[in-house]
mmCIF file with all atom_site columns, C-alpha atoms in Angstrom:
data_model
loop_
_atom_site.group_PDB
_atom_site.id
_atom_site.type_symbol
_atom_site.label_atom_id
_atom_site.label_alt_id
_atom_site.label_comp_id
_atom_site.label_asym_id
_atom_site.label_entity_id
_atom_site.label_seq_id
_atom_site.pdbx_PDB_ins_code
_atom_site.Cartn_x
_atom_site.Cartn_y
_atom_site.Cartn_z
_atom_site.occupancy
_atom_site.B_iso_or_equiv
_atom_site.pdbx_formal_charge
_atom_site.auth_seq_id
_atom_site.auth_comp_id
_atom_site.auth_asym_id
_atom_site.auth_atom_id
_atom_site.pdbx_PDB_model_num
ATOM 1   C CA . MET A 1 1   ? 23.385  -13.781 3.367   1.00 0.00 ? 1   MET A CA 1
ATOM 2   C CA . THR A 1 2   ? 19.640  -13.823 4.045   1.00 0.00 ? 2   THR A CA 1
ATOM 3   C CA . ALA A 1 3   ? 18.422  -11.688 6.949   1.00 0.00 ? 3   ALA A CA 1
ATOM 4   C CA . ALA A 1 4   ? 16.698  -13.521 9.782   1.00 0.00 ? 4   ALA A CA 1
ATOM 5   C CA . PRO A 1 5   ? 12.906  -13.117 9.940   1.00 0.00 ? 5   PRO A CA 1
ATOM 6   C CA . VAL A 1 6   ? 11.562  -10.364 12.181  1.00 0.00 ? 6   VAL A CA 1
ATOM 7   C CA . ARG A 1 7   ? 8.680   -11.276 14.507  1.00 0.00 ? 7   ARG A CA 1
ATOM 8   C CA . LEU A 1 8   ? 6.365   -8.731  16.080  1.00 0.00 ? 8   LEU A CA 1
ATOM 9   C CA . THR A 1 9   ? 3.309   -9.303  18.253  1.00 0.00 ? 9   THR A CA 1
ATOM 10  C CA . ALA A 1 10  ? 0.134   -7.245  18.319  1.00 0.00 ? 10  ALA A CA 1
ATOM 11  C CA . ARG A 1 11  ? -3.561  -7.432  19.137  1.00 0.00 ? 11  ARG A CA 1
ATOM 12  C CA . ALA A 1 12  ? -4.769  -5.691  15.968  1.00 0.00 ? 12  ALA A CA 1
ATOM 13  C CA . LEU A 1 13  ? -3.493  -4.549  12.574  1.00 0.00 ? 13  LEU A CA 1
ATOM 14  C CA . LEU A 1 14  ? -3.978  -1.147  10.914  1.00 0.00 ? 14  LEU A CA 1
ATOM 15  C CA . LEU A 1 15  ? -3.535  -1.290  7.151   1.00 0.00 ? 15  LEU A CA 1
ATOM 16  C CA . ASP A 1 16  ? -2.808  1.517   4.730   1.00 0.00 ? 16  ASP A CA 1
ATOM 17  C CA . MET A 1 17  ? -4.214  0.964   1.218   1.00 0.00 ? 17  MET A CA 1
ATOM 18  C CA . ASP A 1 18  ? -2.318  2.691   -1.591  1.00 0.00 ? 18  ASP A CA 1
ATOM 19  C CA . GLY A 1 19  ? 1.190   1.292   -1.928  1.00 0.00 ? 19  GLY A CA 1
ATOM 20  C CA . THR A 1 20  ? 0.579   -1.193  0.885   1.00 0.00 ? 20  THR A CA 1
ATOM 21  C CA . LEU A 1 21  ? -2.303  -3.366  -0.338  1.00 0.00 ? 21  LEU A CA 1
ATOM 22  C CA . VAL A 1 22  ? -2.968  -1.788  -3.733  1.00 0.00 ? 22  VAL A CA 1
ATOM 23  C CA . ASN A 1 23  ? -0.440  -0.519  -6.264  1.00 0.00 ? 23  ASN A CA 1
ATOM 24  C CA . SER A 1 24  ? -2.117  2.618   -7.603  1.00 0.00 ? 24  SER A CA 1
ATOM 25  C CA . ASP A 1 25  ? 1.081   4.495   -8.399  1.00 0.00 ? 25  ASP A CA 1
ATOM 26  C CA . ALA A 1 26  ? 0.237   4.831   -12.099 1.00 0.00 ? 26  ALA A CA 1
ATOM 27  C CA . VAL A 1 27  ? -3.046  6.629   -11.353 1.00 0.00 ? 27  VAL A CA 1
ATOM 28  C CA . VAL A 1 28  ? -1.509  8.871   -8.678  1.00 0.00 ? 28  VAL A CA 1
ATOM 29  C CA . GLU A 1 29  ? 1.307   9.823   -11.027 1.00 0.00 ? 29  GLU A CA 1
ATOM 30  C CA . ARG A 1 30  ? -1.074  10.670  -13.873 1.00 0.00 ? 30  ARG A CA 1
ATOM 31  C CA . CYS A 1 31  ? -3.441  12.757  -11.765 1.00 0.00 ? 31  CYS A CA 1
ATOM 32  C CA . PHE A 1 32  ? -0.867  14.652  -9.736  1.00 0.00 ? 32  PHE A CA 1
ATOM 33  C CA . SER A 1 33  ? 1.403   15.239  -12.730 1.00 0.00 ? 33  SER A CA 1
ATOM 34  C CA . ARG A 1 34  ? -1.500  16.995  -14.465 1.00 0.00 ? 34  ARG A CA 1
ATOM 35  C CA . TRP A 1 35  ? -2.154  19.039  -11.323 1.00 0.00 ? 35  TRP A CA 1
ATOM 36  C CA . ALA A 1 36  ? 1.549   19.959  -11.102 1.00 0.00 ? 36  ALA A CA 1
ATOM 37  C CA . GLU A 1 37  ? 1.599   21.152  -14.699 1.00 0.00 ? 37  GLU A CA 1
ATOM 38  C CA . ARG A 1 38  ? -1.577  23.207  -14.209 1.00 0.00 ? 38  ARG A CA 1
ATOM 39  C CA . ASN A 1 39  ? 0.093   24.951  -11.279 1.00 0.00 ? 39  ASN A CA 1
ATOM 40  C CA . GLY A 1 40  ? 3.575   25.434  -12.707 1.00 0.00 ? 40  GLY A CA 1
ATOM 41  C CA . LEU A 1 41  ? 5.237   22.839  -10.478 1.00 0.00 ? 41  LEU A CA 1
ATOM 42  C CA . ASP A 1 42  ? 7.717   20.079  -11.261 1.00 0.00 ? 42  ASP A CA 1
ATOM 43  C CA . PRO A 1 43  ? 5.731   16.799  -11.310 1.00 0.00 ? 43  PRO A CA 1
ATOM 44  C CA . ALA A 1 44  ? 8.669   14.926  -9.770  1.00 0.00 ? 44  ALA A CA 1
ATOM 45  C CA . GLU A 1 45  ? 8.705   17.290  -6.785  1.00 0.00 ? 45  GLU A CA 1
ATOM 46  C CA . VAL A 1 46  ? 4.956   16.899  -6.333  1.00 0.00 ? 46  VAL A CA 1
ATOM 47  C CA . LEU A 1 47  ? 5.078   13.110  -6.513  1.00 0.00 ? 47  LEU A CA 1
ATOM 48  C CA . ALA A 1 48  ? 7.918   13.035  -3.998  1.00 0.00 ? 48  ALA A CA 1
ATOM 49  C CA . VAL A 1 49  ? 5.477   14.187  -1.288  1.00 0.00 ? 49  VAL A CA 1
ATOM 50  C CA . ALA A 1 50  ? 2.050   13.161  -2.631  1.00 0.00 ? 50  ALA A CA 1
ATOM 51  C CA . HIS A 1 51  ? 2.056   9.512   -1.545  1.00 0.00 ? 51  HIS A CA 1
ATOM 52  C CA . GLY A 1 52  ? 0.271   8.839   1.726   1.00 0.00 ? 52  GLY A CA 1
ATOM 53  C CA . ARG A 1 53  ? -1.331  12.256  2.117   1.00 0.00 ? 53  ARG A CA 1
ATOM 54  C CA . GLN A 1 54  ? -4.767  13.549  1.263   1.00 0.00 ? 54  GLN A CA 1
ATOM 55  C CA . GLY A 1 55  ? -4.518  15.662  -1.877  1.00 0.00 ? 55  GLY A CA 1
ATOM 56  C CA . HIS A 1 56  ? -5.308  18.970  -0.200  1.00 0.00 ? 56  HIS A CA 1
ATOM 57  C CA . ALA A 1 57  ? -2.575  18.328  2.368   1.00 0.00 ? 57  ALA A CA 1
ATOM 58  C CA . THR A 1 58  ? -0.058  17.764  -0.433  1.00 0.00 ? 58  THR A CA 1
ATOM 59  C CA . MET A 1 59  ? -1.139  21.033  -2.043  1.00 0.00 ? 59  MET A CA 1
ATOM 60  C CA . ALA A 1 60  ? -0.870  22.956  1.229   1.00 0.00 ? 60  ALA A CA 1
ATOM 61  C CA . LEU A 1 61  ? 2.647   21.609  1.730   1.00 0.00 ? 61  LEU A CA 1
ATOM 62  C CA . LEU A 1 62  ? 3.767   22.615  -1.758  1.00 0.00 ? 62  LEU A CA 1
ATOM 63  C CA . LEU A 1 63  ? 1.885   25.942  -1.990  1.00 0.00 ? 63  LEU A CA 1
ATOM 64  C CA . PRO A 1 64  ? 1.681   27.180  1.613   1.00 0.00 ? 64  PRO A CA 1
ATOM 65  C CA . ASP A 1 65  ? 0.286   30.611  0.689   1.00 0.00 ? 65  ASP A CA 1
ATOM 66  C CA . ARG A 1 66  ? -2.530  29.226  -1.466  1.00 0.00 ? 66  ARG A CA 1
ATOM 67  C CA . PRO A 1 67  ? -6.064  29.609  -0.056  1.00 0.00 ? 67  PRO A CA 1
ATOM 68  C CA . ALA A 1 68  ? -7.362  26.407  1.527   1.00 0.00 ? 68  ALA A CA 1
ATOM 69  C CA . GLU A 1 69  ? -10.605 26.592  -0.438  1.00 0.00 ? 69  GLU A CA 1
ATOM 70  C CA . LEU A 1 70  ? -8.656  26.314  -3.710  1.00 0.00 ? 70  LEU A CA 1
ATOM 71  C CA . ASN A 1 71  ? -6.823  23.262  -2.393  1.00 0.00 ? 71  ASN A CA 1
ATOM 72  C CA . LEU A 1 72  ? -10.088 21.643  -1.341  1.00 0.00 ? 72  LEU A CA 1
ATOM 73  C CA . ALA A 1 73  ? -11.646 22.347  -4.735  1.00 0.00 ? 73  ALA A CA 1
ATOM 74  C CA . ASP A 1 74  ? -8.632  20.895  -6.546  1.00 0.00 ? 74  ASP A CA 1
ATOM 75  C CA . ASN A 1 75  ? -8.689  17.919  -4.187  1.00 0.00 ? 75  ASN A CA 1
ATOM 76  C CA . GLU A 1 76  ? -12.276 17.143  -5.223  1.00 0.00 ? 76  GLU A CA 1
ATOM 77  C CA . ARG A 1 77  ? -11.280 17.413  -8.878  1.00 0.00 ? 77  ARG A CA 1
ATOM 78  C CA . ILE A 1 78  ? -8.378  14.995  -8.403  1.00 0.00 ? 78  ILE A CA 1
ATOM 79  C CA . LEU A 1 79  ? -10.549 12.567  -6.430  1.00 0.00 ? 79  LEU A CA 1
ATOM 80  C CA . ALA A 1 80  ? -13.036 12.547  -9.307  1.00 0.00 ? 80  ALA A CA 1
ATOM 81  C CA . GLU A 1 81  ? -10.211 11.865  -11.763 1.00 0.00 ? 81  GLU A CA 1
ATOM 82  C CA . GLU A 1 82  ? -8.844  9.076   -9.562  1.00 0.00 ? 82  GLU A CA 1
ATOM 83  C CA . ARG A 1 83  ? -12.255 7.415   -9.157  1.00 0.00 ? 83  ARG A CA 1
ATOM 84  C CA . ALA A 1 84  ? -12.629 7.320   -12.947 1.00 0.00 ? 84  ALA A CA 1
ATOM 85  C CA . ASP A 1 85  ? -9.142  5.899   -13.569 1.00 0.00 ? 85  ASP A CA 1
ATOM 86  C CA . THR A 1 86  ? -8.344  2.324   -12.563 1.00 0.00 ? 86  THR A CA 1
ATOM 87  C CA . GLU A 1 87  ? -5.883  1.552   -15.348 1.00 0.00 ? 87  GLU A CA 1
ATOM 88  C CA . GLY A 1 88  ? -2.852  -0.122  -13.813 1.00 0.00 ? 88  GLY A CA 1
ATOM 89  C CA . VAL A 1 89  ? -4.460  -0.565  -10.361 1.00 0.00 ? 89  VAL A CA 1
ATOM 90  C CA . VAL A 1 90  ? -3.292  -3.983  -9.167  1.00 0.00 ? 90  VAL A CA 1
ATOM 91  C CA . PRO A 1 91  ? -2.781  -5.717  -5.819  1.00 0.00 ? 91  PRO A CA 1
ATOM 92  C CA . VAL A 1 92  ? 0.606   -5.515  -4.164  1.00 0.00 ? 92  VAL A CA 1
ATOM 93  C CA . PRO A 1 93  ? 2.107   -9.021  -4.475  1.00 0.00 ? 93  PRO A CA 1
ATOM 94  C CA . GLY A 1 94  ? 0.832   -11.174 -1.628  1.00 0.00 ? 94  GLY A CA 1
ATOM 95  C CA . ALA A 1 95  ? -2.012  -8.812  -0.669  1.00 0.00 ? 95  ALA A CA 1
ATOM 96  C CA . ALA A 1 96  ? -4.848  -11.246 -1.399  1.00 0.00 ? 96  ALA A CA 1
ATOM 97  C CA . ALA A 1 97  ? -3.357  -14.063 0.664   1.00 0.00 ? 97  ALA A CA 1
ATOM 98  C CA . PHE A 1 98  ? -2.387  -11.624 3.427   1.00 0.00 ? 98  PHE A CA 1
ATOM 99  C CA . LEU A 1 99  ? -5.933  -10.264 3.729   1.00 0.00 ? 99  LEU A CA 1
ATOM 100 C CA . ALA A 1 100 ? -7.377  -13.780 3.577   1.00 0.00 ? 100 ALA A CA 1
ATOM 101 C CA . SER A 1 101 ? -5.190  -14.724 6.538   1.00 0.00 ? 101 SER A CA 1
ATOM 102 C CA . LEU A 1 102 ? -6.767  -11.880 8.558   1.00 0.00 ? 102 LEU A CA 1
ATOM 103 C CA . THR A 1 103 ? -10.332 -13.199 8.258   1.00 0.00 ? 103 THR A CA 1
ATOM 104 C CA . GLY A 1 104 ? -11.870 -13.062 11.720  1.00 0.00 ? 104 GLY A CA 1
ATOM 105 C CA . LEU A 1 105 ? -8.897  -11.188 13.190  1.00 0.00 ? 105 LEU A CA 1
ATOM 106 C CA . PRO A 1 106 ? -8.996  -7.523  14.319  1.00 0.00 ? 106 PRO A CA 1
ATOM 107 C CA . HIS A 1 107 ? -7.870  -5.284  11.470  1.00 0.00 ? 107 HIS A CA 1
ATOM 108 C CA . ALA A 1 108 ? -8.858  -1.986  9.913   1.00 0.00 ? 108 ALA A CA 1
ATOM 109 C CA . LEU A 1 109 ? -8.129  -0.032  6.761   1.00 0.00 ? 109 LEU A CA 1
ATOM 110 C CA . VAL A 1 110 ? -6.615  3.397   7.522   1.00 0.00 ? 110 VAL A CA 1
ATOM 111 C CA . THR A 1 111 ? -6.340  5.283   4.242   1.00 0.00 ? 111 THR A CA 1
ATOM 112 C CA . SER A 1 112 ? -6.059  8.851   2.989   1.00 0.00 ? 112 SER A CA 1
ATOM 113 C CA . ALA A 1 113 ? -8.493  7.953   0.202   1.00 0.00 ? 113 ALA A CA 1
ATOM 114 C CA . ASP A 1 114 ? -12.155 8.770   0.615   1.00 0.00 ? 114 ASP A CA 1
ATOM 115 C CA . LEU A 1 115 ? -14.635 5.906   0.905   1.00 0.00 ? 115 LEU A CA 1
ATOM 116 C CA . PRO A 1 116 ? -15.740 5.838   -2.761  1.00 0.00 ? 116 PRO A CA 1
ATOM 117 C CA . LEU A 1 117 ? -12.123 5.751   -3.951  1.00 0.00 ? 117 LEU A CA 1
ATOM 118 C CA . ALA A 1 118 ? -11.206 3.064   -1.405  1.00 0.00 ? 118 ALA A CA 1
ATOM 119 C CA . ARG A 1 119 ? -14.082 0.891   -2.645  1.00 0.00 ? 119 ARG A CA 1
ATOM 120 C CA . ILE A 1 120 ? -13.136 1.453   -6.289  1.00 0.00 ? 120 ILE A CA 1
ATOM 121 C CA . ARG A 1 121 ? -9.449  0.669   -5.832  1.00 0.00 ? 121 ARG A CA 1
ATOM 122 C CA . MET A 1 122 ? -9.913  -2.388  -3.618  1.00 0.00 ? 122 MET A CA 1
ATOM 123 C CA . THR A 1 123 ? -12.462 -3.733  -6.100  1.00 0.00 ? 123 THR A CA 1
ATOM 124 C CA . ALA A 1 124 ? -10.190 -3.001  -9.072  1.00 0.00 ? 124 ALA A CA 1
ATOM 125 C CA . ALA A 1 125 ? -7.395  -4.897  -7.319  1.00 0.00 ? 125 ALA A CA 1
ATOM 126 C CA . GLY A 1 126 ? -9.727  -7.797  -6.491  1.00 0.00 ? 126 GLY A CA 1
ATOM 127 C CA . LEU A 1 127 ? -9.290  -7.374  -2.744  1.00 0.00 ? 127 LEU A CA 1
ATOM 128 C CA . PRO A 1 128 ? -11.918 -7.538  0.032   1.00 0.00 ? 128 PRO A CA 1
ATOM 129 C CA . LEU A 1 129 ? -12.632 -4.347  1.927   1.00 0.00 ? 129 LEU A CA 1
ATOM 130 C CA . PRO A 1 130 ? -12.118 -4.723  5.705   1.00 0.00 ? 130 PRO A CA 1
ATOM 131 C CA . SER A 1 131 ? -15.248 -4.164  7.751   1.00 0.00 ? 131 SER A CA 1
ATOM 132 C CA . VAL A 1 132 ? -13.592 -1.432  9.840   1.00 0.00 ? 132 VAL A CA 1
ATOM 133 C CA . LEU A 1 133 ? -12.674 1.591   7.708   1.00 0.00 ? 133 LEU A CA 1
ATOM 134 C CA . VAL A 1 134 ? -10.983 4.885   8.487   1.00 0.00 ? 134 VAL A CA 1
ATOM 135 C CA . THR A 1 135 ? -11.100 7.003   5.319   1.00 0.00 ? 135 THR A CA 1
ATOM 136 C CA . ALA A 1 136 ? -10.619 10.677  4.511   1.00 0.00 ? 136 ALA A CA 1
ATOM 137 C CA . GLU A 1 137 ? -14.162 11.460  5.660   1.00 0.00 ? 137 GLU A CA 1
ATOM 138 C CA . SER A 1 138 ? -13.428 9.932   9.079   1.00 0.00 ? 138 SER A CA 1
ATOM 139 C CA . VAL A 1 139 ? -10.727 12.394  10.143  1.00 0.00 ? 139 VAL A CA 1
ATOM 140 C CA . GLY A 1 140 ? -10.075 16.100  10.396  1.00 0.00 ? 140 GLY A CA 1
ATOM 141 C CA . ALA A 1 141 ? -6.361  15.894  9.600   1.00 0.00 ? 141 ALA A CA 1
ATOM 142 C CA . SER A 1 142 ? -4.398  13.980  6.959   1.00 0.00 ? 142 SER A CA 1
ATOM 143 C CA . LYS A 1 143 ? -1.392  11.758  7.525   1.00 0.00 ? 143 LYS A CA 1
ATOM 144 C CA . PRO A 1 144 ? 1.276   12.502  8.785   1.00 0.00 ? 144 PRO A CA 1
ATOM 145 C CA . ASP A 1 145 ? -1.135  13.540  11.551  1.00 0.00 ? 145 ASP A CA 1
ATOM 146 C CA . PRO A 1 146 ? -1.777  10.497  13.799  1.00 0.00 ? 146 PRO A CA 1
ATOM 147 C CA . GLU A 1 147 ? -5.566  10.942  13.935  1.00 0.00 ? 147 GLU A CA 1
ATOM 148 C CA . GLY A 1 148 ? -6.375  8.164   11.463  1.00 0.00 ? 148 GLY A CA 1
ATOM 149 C CA . PHE A 1 149 ? -4.331  5.544   13.278  1.00 0.00 ? 149 PHE A CA 1
ATOM 150 C CA . LEU A 1 150 ? -5.632  6.628   16.666  1.00 0.00 ? 150 LEU A CA 1
ATOM 151 C CA . LYS A 1 151 ? -9.189  6.312   15.349  1.00 0.00 ? 151 LYS A CA 1
ATOM 152 C CA . GLY A 1 152 ? -8.464  2.931   13.778  1.00 0.00 ? 152 GLY A CA 1
ATOM 153 C CA . ALA A 1 153 ? -7.114  1.571   17.068  1.00 0.00 ? 153 ALA A CA 1
ATOM 154 C CA . ALA A 1 154 ? -10.073 2.993   19.012  1.00 0.00 ? 154 ALA A CA 1
ATOM 155 C CA . ASP A 1 155 ? -12.605 1.597   16.530  1.00 0.00 ? 155 ASP A CA 1
ATOM 156 C CA . LEU A 1 156 ? -11.086 -1.866  16.977  1.00 0.00 ? 156 LEU A CA 1
ATOM 157 C CA . GLY A 1 157 ? -11.056 -1.445  20.765  1.00 0.00 ? 157 GLY A CA 1
ATOM 158 C CA . PHE A 1 158 ? -7.305  -1.586  21.328  1.00 0.00 ? 158 PHE A CA 1
ATOM 159 C CA . ALA A 1 159 ? -4.620  0.770   22.606  1.00 0.00 ? 159 ALA A CA 1
ATOM 160 C CA . PRO A 1 160 ? -2.301  2.112   19.895  1.00 0.00 ? 160 PRO A CA 1
ATOM 161 C CA . ALA A 1 161 ? 0.654   0.335   21.518  1.00 0.00 ? 161 ALA A CA 1
ATOM 162 C CA . ASP A 1 162 ? -1.168  -2.974  20.999  1.00 0.00 ? 162 ASP A CA 1
ATOM 163 C CA . CYS A 1 163 ? -1.544  -2.356  17.263  1.00 0.00 ? 163 CYS A CA 1
ATOM 164 C CA . LEU A 1 164 ? 0.778   -2.803  14.306  1.00 0.00 ? 164 LEU A CA 1
ATOM 165 C CA . ALA A 1 165 ? 0.523   -0.647  11.185  1.00 0.00 ? 165 ALA A CA 1
ATOM 166 C CA . PHE A 1 166 ? 1.423   -1.562  7.615   1.00 0.00 ? 166 PHE A CA 1
ATOM 167 C CA . GLU A 1 167 ? 2.536   1.449   5.599   1.00 0.00 ? 167 GLU A CA 1
ATOM 168 C CA . ASP A 1 168 ? 4.490   2.328   2.461   1.00 0.00 ? 168 ASP A CA 1
ATOM 169 C CA . SER A 1 169 ? 5.003   6.099   2.676   1.00 0.00 ? 169 SER A CA 1
ATOM 170 C CA . GLY A 1 170 ? 6.968   8.518   4.795   1.00 0.00 ? 170 GLY A CA 1
ATOM 171 C CA . ALA A 1 171 ? 3.788   10.399  5.723   1.00 0.00 ? 171 ALA A CA 1
ATOM 172 C CA . GLY A 1 172 ? 2.068   7.183   6.764   1.00 0.00 ? 172 GLY A CA 1
ATOM 173 C CA . ILE A 1 173 ? 4.976   5.890   8.795   1.00 0.00 ? 173 ILE A CA 1
ATOM 174 C CA . ALA A 1 174 ? 5.282   9.247   10.552  1.00 0.00 ? 174 ALA A CA 1
ATOM 175 C CA . ALA A 1 175 ? 1.540   9.174   11.329  1.00 0.00 ? 175 ALA A CA 1
ATOM 176 C CA . ALA A 1 176 ? 1.730   5.688   12.810  1.00 0.00 ? 176 ALA A CA 1
ATOM 177 C CA . LYS A 1 177 ? 4.774   6.506   14.912  1.00 0.00 ? 177 LYS A CA 1
ATOM 178 C CA . ALA A 1 178 ? 3.139   9.699   16.179  1.00 0.00 ? 178 ALA A CA 1
ATOM 179 C CA . ALA A 1 179 ? 0.146   7.592   17.243  1.00 0.00 ? 179 ALA A CA 1
ATOM 180 C CA . GLY A 1 180 ? 2.402   5.234   19.189  1.00 0.00 ? 180 GLY A CA 1
ATOM 181 C CA . VAL A 1 181 ? 1.862   2.397   16.711  1.00 0.00 ? 181 VAL A CA 1
ATOM 182 C CA . ARG A 1 182 ? 4.728   0.186   15.522  1.00 0.00 ? 182 ARG A CA 1
ATOM 183 C CA . VAL A 1 183 ? 5.142   -0.098  11.778  1.00 0.00 ? 183 VAL A CA 1
ATOM 184 C CA . VAL A 1 184 ? 5.884   -2.727  9.155   1.00 0.00 ? 184 VAL A CA 1
ATOM 185 C CA . GLY A 1 185 ? 7.096   -0.844  6.094   1.00 0.00 ? 185 GLY A CA 1
ATOM 186 C CA . VAL A 1 186 ? 6.037   -2.273  2.732   1.00 0.00 ? 186 VAL A CA 1
ATOM 187 C CA . GLY A 1 187 ? 7.898   -1.604  -0.504  1.00 0.00 ? 187 GLY A CA 1
ATOM 188 C CA . PRO A 1 188 ? 10.780  0.679   -1.458  1.00 0.00 ? 188 PRO A CA 1
ATOM 189 C CA . ARG A 1 189 ? 9.254   3.991   -0.309  1.00 0.00 ? 189 ARG A CA 1
ATOM 190 C CA . ALA A 1 190 ? 9.097   2.759   3.278   1.00 0.00 ? 190 ALA A CA 1
ATOM 191 C CA . LEU A 1 191 ? 12.720  1.770   3.732   1.00 0.00 ? 191 LEU A CA 1
ATOM 192 C CA . PRO A 1 192 ? 14.276  5.236   4.278   1.00 0.00 ? 192 PRO A CA 1
ATOM 193 C CA . HIS A 1 193 ? 11.772  6.025   7.036   1.00 0.00 ? 193 HIS A CA 1
ATOM 194 C CA . HIS A 1 194 ? 12.979  3.447   9.562   1.00 0.00 ? 194 HIS A CA 1
ATOM 195 C CA . PRO A 1 195 ? 9.960   1.191   10.119  1.00 0.00 ? 195 PRO A CA 1
ATOM 196 C CA . ASP A 1 196 ? 10.214  -1.423  12.850  1.00 0.00 ? 196 ASP A CA 1
ATOM 197 C CA . ALA A 1 197 ? 10.353  -4.121  10.167  1.00 0.00 ? 197 ALA A CA 1
ATOM 198 C CA . HIS A 1 198 ? 10.421  -3.995  6.371   1.00 0.00 ? 198 HIS A CA 1
ATOM 199 C CA . ALA A 1 199 ? 8.920   -6.228  3.678   1.00 0.00 ? 199 ALA A CA 1
ATOM 200 C CA . ASP A 1 200 ? 9.606   -5.797  -0.035  1.00 0.00 ? 200 ASP A CA 1
ATOM 201 C CA . THR A 1 201 ? 6.060   -7.073  -0.663  1.00 0.00 ? 201 THR A CA 1
ATOM 202 C CA . LEU A 1 202 ? 3.390   -8.839  1.386   1.00 0.00 ? 202 LEU A CA 1
ATOM 203 C CA . THR A 1 203 ? 4.512   -12.228 0.080   1.00 0.00 ? 203 THR A CA 1
ATOM 204 C CA . THR A 1 204 ? 7.062   -12.362 2.890   1.00 0.00 ? 204 THR A CA 1
ATOM 205 C CA . VAL A 1 205 ? 4.568   -11.535 5.667   1.00 0.00 ? 205 VAL A CA 1
ATOM 206 C CA . THR A 1 206 ? 2.633   -14.146 7.660   1.00 0.00 ? 206 THR A CA 1
ATOM 207 C CA . VAL A 1 207 ? 0.174   -13.633 10.515  1.00 0.00 ? 207 VAL A CA 1
ATOM 208 C CA . THR A 1 208 ? -0.729  -16.285 13.083  1.00 0.00 ? 208 THR A CA 1
ATOM 209 C CA . ALA A 1 209 ? -3.137  -15.980 15.991  1.00 0.00 ? 209 ALA A CA 1
ATOM 210 C CA . ALA A 1 210 ? -2.730  -17.610 19.400  1.00 0.00 ? 210 ALA A CA 1
ATOM 211 C CA . PRO A 1 211 ? -5.787  -18.910 21.299  1.00 0.00 ? 211 PRO A CA 1
ATOM 212 C CA . ASP A 1 212 ? -5.756  -15.778 23.438  1.00 0.00 ? 212 ASP A CA 1
ATOM 213 C CA . GLY A 1 213 ? -5.917  -13.578 20.326  1.00 0.00 ? 213 GLY A CA 1
ATOM 214 C CA . LEU A 1 214 ? -2.294  -12.459 20.312  1.00 0.00 ? 214 LEU A CA 1
ATOM 215 C CA . LEU A 1 215 ? -1.127  -12.002 16.728  1.00 0.00 ? 215 LEU A CA 1
ATOM 216 C CA . THR A 1 216 ? 2.405   -12.882 15.660  1.00 0.00 ? 216 THR A CA 1
ATOM 217 C CA . VAL A 1 217 ? 3.502   -11.132 12.487  1.00 0.00 ? 217 VAL A CA 1
ATOM 218 C CA . THR A 1 218 ? 6.550   -12.639 10.814  1.00 0.00 ? 218 THR A CA 1
ATOM 219 C CA . VAL A 1 219 ? 8.362   -10.603 8.178   1.00 0.00 ? 219 VAL A CA 1
ATOM 220 C CA . GLY A 1 220 ? 10.898  -12.393 6.011   1.00 0.00 ? 220 GLY A CA 1
#
């Protein structure tokens, strides 16, 4: 039996990148597996928490007694590796049409990637970069901290409660919820974290705008 579509309304959309618009799992797995091996950690345990966070935040979670300056240095090394590696970076199914449907509507990218990496991955996936960007350089704290989503809402000129986030990871969903933003979970990683609605891919998501600017997001 097919589930009935879920409809949510919002004034603006806040979009994660990796896992939500762009499938970069292959690159993340390669880079963080190498880091895990260099530091005597199980790659599977590292990858279980790496998605959605800035690299240094993942390291601090896994190695809480490690000096922050080492984490920041390793984070820069991983970012350099990720910028140089686009093999297997592809759009999430439906991402191109989804972004095209948002032309002229209030939306922002809220990603844990830095700006160069965001540009590289969106380009590699053949996707347009939104004009409003909240990247790693924009915030002082990584997801699951809500700062990125709060900044994205403020930059668009809307209250968090009037926004809707699209996220794939536990850290991202927690960040959105902490900001008071409702969440559409995208892909299998999102499902255990109780988003307000869930889409296997973006092919099942449509966005329509009323004359007054109210957005209706239909999932399913």
